[in-house]
Amino acid sequence: MIQCKTSKEIGGMGHSLKRKEDARFIQGKGRYVDDVKLPGMLYMDIVRSPYAYAKIKNINIDEAMKVPGVVAVVTGRDLEKYNLHWMPTLMSDTQMVLPTDTVMYQAQEVAAVIATSKYAARDGREAVRVEYEPMKPVIDPYKSLDPDAPVLRTDKEGKKDNHIWNWKVGDKQKTDDVFAKAEVVVKEQMHIPRIHVASIETCGCVADYDKVNNHLTMYMTTQAPHAIRTVIALVAGHVGLTEEKIRVISPDIGGGFGGKVPVYPGYVIAIAVSFLVGKPVKWIEDRSENLQADSFARDYHITAEMAGTKDGKILATRFKVLADHGYTDASANPSKFPTGMFSIATGSYDYDATYMECDAVYTNKPPGGVAYRCSFRVTEAVHAIERITDRFALEIGKDPAELRLQNFIKKEDFPWKSPTGWIYDSGDYHKGLLKAMDTVDYHQLRAEQAEKRKRGELMGIGLSTFTEVVGAGPSKDFDILGIKMFDSAEIRVHPTGKAIARFGTKSQGQGHETTYAQIIAEELGIPAENIQIEEGDTDTAPYGLGTYASRSTPTAGAAAAVASRKLRDKARKIAAYLLEVSEDDLEWEPGKFFVKGAPEKSKTIQEIVFASYTNHPPGMEAGFEATHYYDPPNLTFPSGAYICVVDIDKETGAIHVRRFVAIDDCGNIINPMIVQGQVHGGLTQGIAPAMYEELIYDEAGNILNGTFMDYLVPTAVESPKWETGHTVTPSPHHPIGAKGVGESPTVGAPPAIANAIVDALSPYGITHLDIPITPFKVWKALKEKGAI
Ligand code: MCN
Ligand code: CUM
């Protein structure tokens, strides 16, 4: 009898396989877009606006054209001739590629300089003279709706104000009634700051248009190659660039975090120039451009309210949001959900009355809206519910852990329908929180805190027990620009039993080359090391919507499992033929089929695959390939219980994160080491907006922290020792019971930190501080309350 290798030996699910891709990453063998060098390639640099809002009176390119190496300067007027000066955003708004008359935010693209080297392009950029007539910008989103505020989007016919859309969900009447009668009502005004993803690699592309074959190859840093191909075809189809003539290749990506989902003007200009001059054009942003002009995240102003009883039962919540979208709504949300999944804001708690409303407005700031490890606005939702829950606990003098345990949805109540219509698939919130409390020794910490309070020392304990919603999504509700949000896997097994599998998603560092191989290994018994994973080439990969919103595991991961199972069904037929038994007489164990009751009669998957090319049953299609487009029946609902402990220096406001325990539940885990890595990175990106990061603008719309000197990205020095752990509540509808995890930590961490800091300061009457909570903010709040 052939002894099959164990799941661990073949690198199946649940094992901490070392990441296959790291061998090339750590040896400098990664191939990024800036490594693409093509014969005759030109370089592009971009002139950007110093003003937030100004009329362009004149663009003089004479001096720039004299710079040695400069071959062209492209303006909005040039693109206008080809009707390429506007493009759609992913939220069906419109956006200038290059302006013809007016600039709408500081650092906006104004003109592009094309040259034979990147240095000549930069020199040329410095020599372009633009004459502006500055206008008074709209920076404060609250003022953007004032009757006397200038209407910014004059390009939209008949537009009379700066309002973009109004969105609401929930039962207003019912919620208002509960609030009116409630024993306790708490309310806080919060701002979730505008922040920026600082991936190591900035954005960029090489547009390579081949005139002879009318074919465009677009190398670019995109998280969603297929969707981008479709968008390019929509924008440039009228000049003959139809979708079959476009190949998007997303090579290795040095971090995306959502910032590489949108379509930036730079891409479109590079394509236009390559199309016009017939040469490849490279455009790579520098760090400041990336920070100042690329898709921002968050910028939600939220009024959060909670109603409940004196003994701690949550009865209702109300959220009113003002969303500052900047110059255009360029969010990367599913079409039907302009606020993304914000409506998960009822949280992990069992109550049935809520009402949420959001107004989105235009201002003179860069566009964007969802990037930065956000799960489509779940960061904002979780911050609102977790902060207001702590506020409620503080109001009634109840321990916030006890209050949560009292209000959690019970594990036997899943699937659970939230008052905003989500069907939470599964969860065990009590187990997660109790594990986190046990890990930190919660009661001991509270005792220590009580002692310290007597001495006037500031120690705080903060909780965040959040529900995530990822895996967009079921096609009945989820699309982007009309394209349904399924995802795909195609598996080809070669005659010798080794495989290549391709996906519609695109890793930016998440480790897909390893984890997808593990799923297939587990399902088919082929060792993960013999399964090559490929993503990011639209000519070879099946159509998919890409990697963001922690959707890869819920969608493409599921597709990998289902495609593998299709192959296993075929394998069973072949095995039955080879062993001359009926299919029903066969049993599967990872790696082989054997005859029930006669285990010595068996065929390994390798033998079966070989037979599929050499000796397949008559009438059966040869070969061993399967494709699956997975349309999930529901989203997956990961959860987490985080506890943060801080010590604060009263005199300086300095905050020291003493401990941070994160217990995540992402269902069945494919690779524990990778999940832990995701959680470490995500937590660091959670502490970032909680304590450091915020894009700040003055009244004139100047960005005040447009470089890394002032925009504080936390490093290893600022990061506490993350203590991680997990509980496992498998998703009942996902083929391998997995839920996404990539964004959970960034979603869950900020309120845990904010709650800990406010908890430390609460004896002095402080009930809320907006993130990022800096030492100065703490010191100022203490000073105002007379504590120091
Ligand atoms: N995983 C697992 N078991 C699970 C769930 C996930 O082993 N139950 C593994 C997956 O196989 C995958 C990784 O964890 O290797 C993340 O999976 P998933 O949660 O499905 O998320 P995605 O792969 O779709 O990644 C997207 C997510 C997002 S939206 C942002 S933003 C983010 C994040 O991932 N950007 C990242 N993590 C990042 N990590 C790196 N290094 N770089 C980025 O740009
Ligand atoms: Cu919102 S950042 Mo991720 O979804 O790419």
GROMACS .gro file of C-alpha atoms in nm, residues 1-2 575 578-581 585-587 592-604 607:
model
   24
    1MET     CA    1   0.000   0.000   0.000
    2ILE     CA    2   0.126   0.347  -0.087
  575ALA     CA    3  -0.920   0.606  -1.048
  578LEU     CA    4  -0.781   0.239  -1.359
  579LEU     CA    5  -0.875   0.020  -1.062
  580GLU     CA    6  -1.170  -0.133  -1.245
  581VAL     CA    7  -1.416  -0.061  -0.966
  585ASP     CA    8  -1.628   0.182  -0.406
  586LEU     CA    9  -1.354   0.442  -0.375
  587GLU     CA   10  -1.244   0.639  -0.076
  592LYS     CA   11  -0.494   0.906  -0.327
  593PHE     CA   12  -0.808   0.707  -0.395
  594PHE     CA   13  -0.826   0.356  -0.258
  595VAL     CA   14  -1.077   0.076  -0.275
  596LYS     CA   15  -1.296   0.050   0.033
  597GLY     CA   16  -1.187  -0.250   0.237
  598ALA     CA   17  -0.881  -0.306   0.016
  599PRO     CA   18  -0.649  -0.012   0.087
  600GLU     CA   19  -0.362  -0.179  -0.097
  601LYS     CA   20  -0.555  -0.115  -0.419
  602SER     CA   21  -0.503   0.254  -0.473
  603LYS     CA   22  -0.400   0.523  -0.718
  604THR     CA   23  -0.214   0.834  -0.615
  607GLU     CA   24  -0.078   0.843  -1.115
   0.00000   0.00000   0.00000
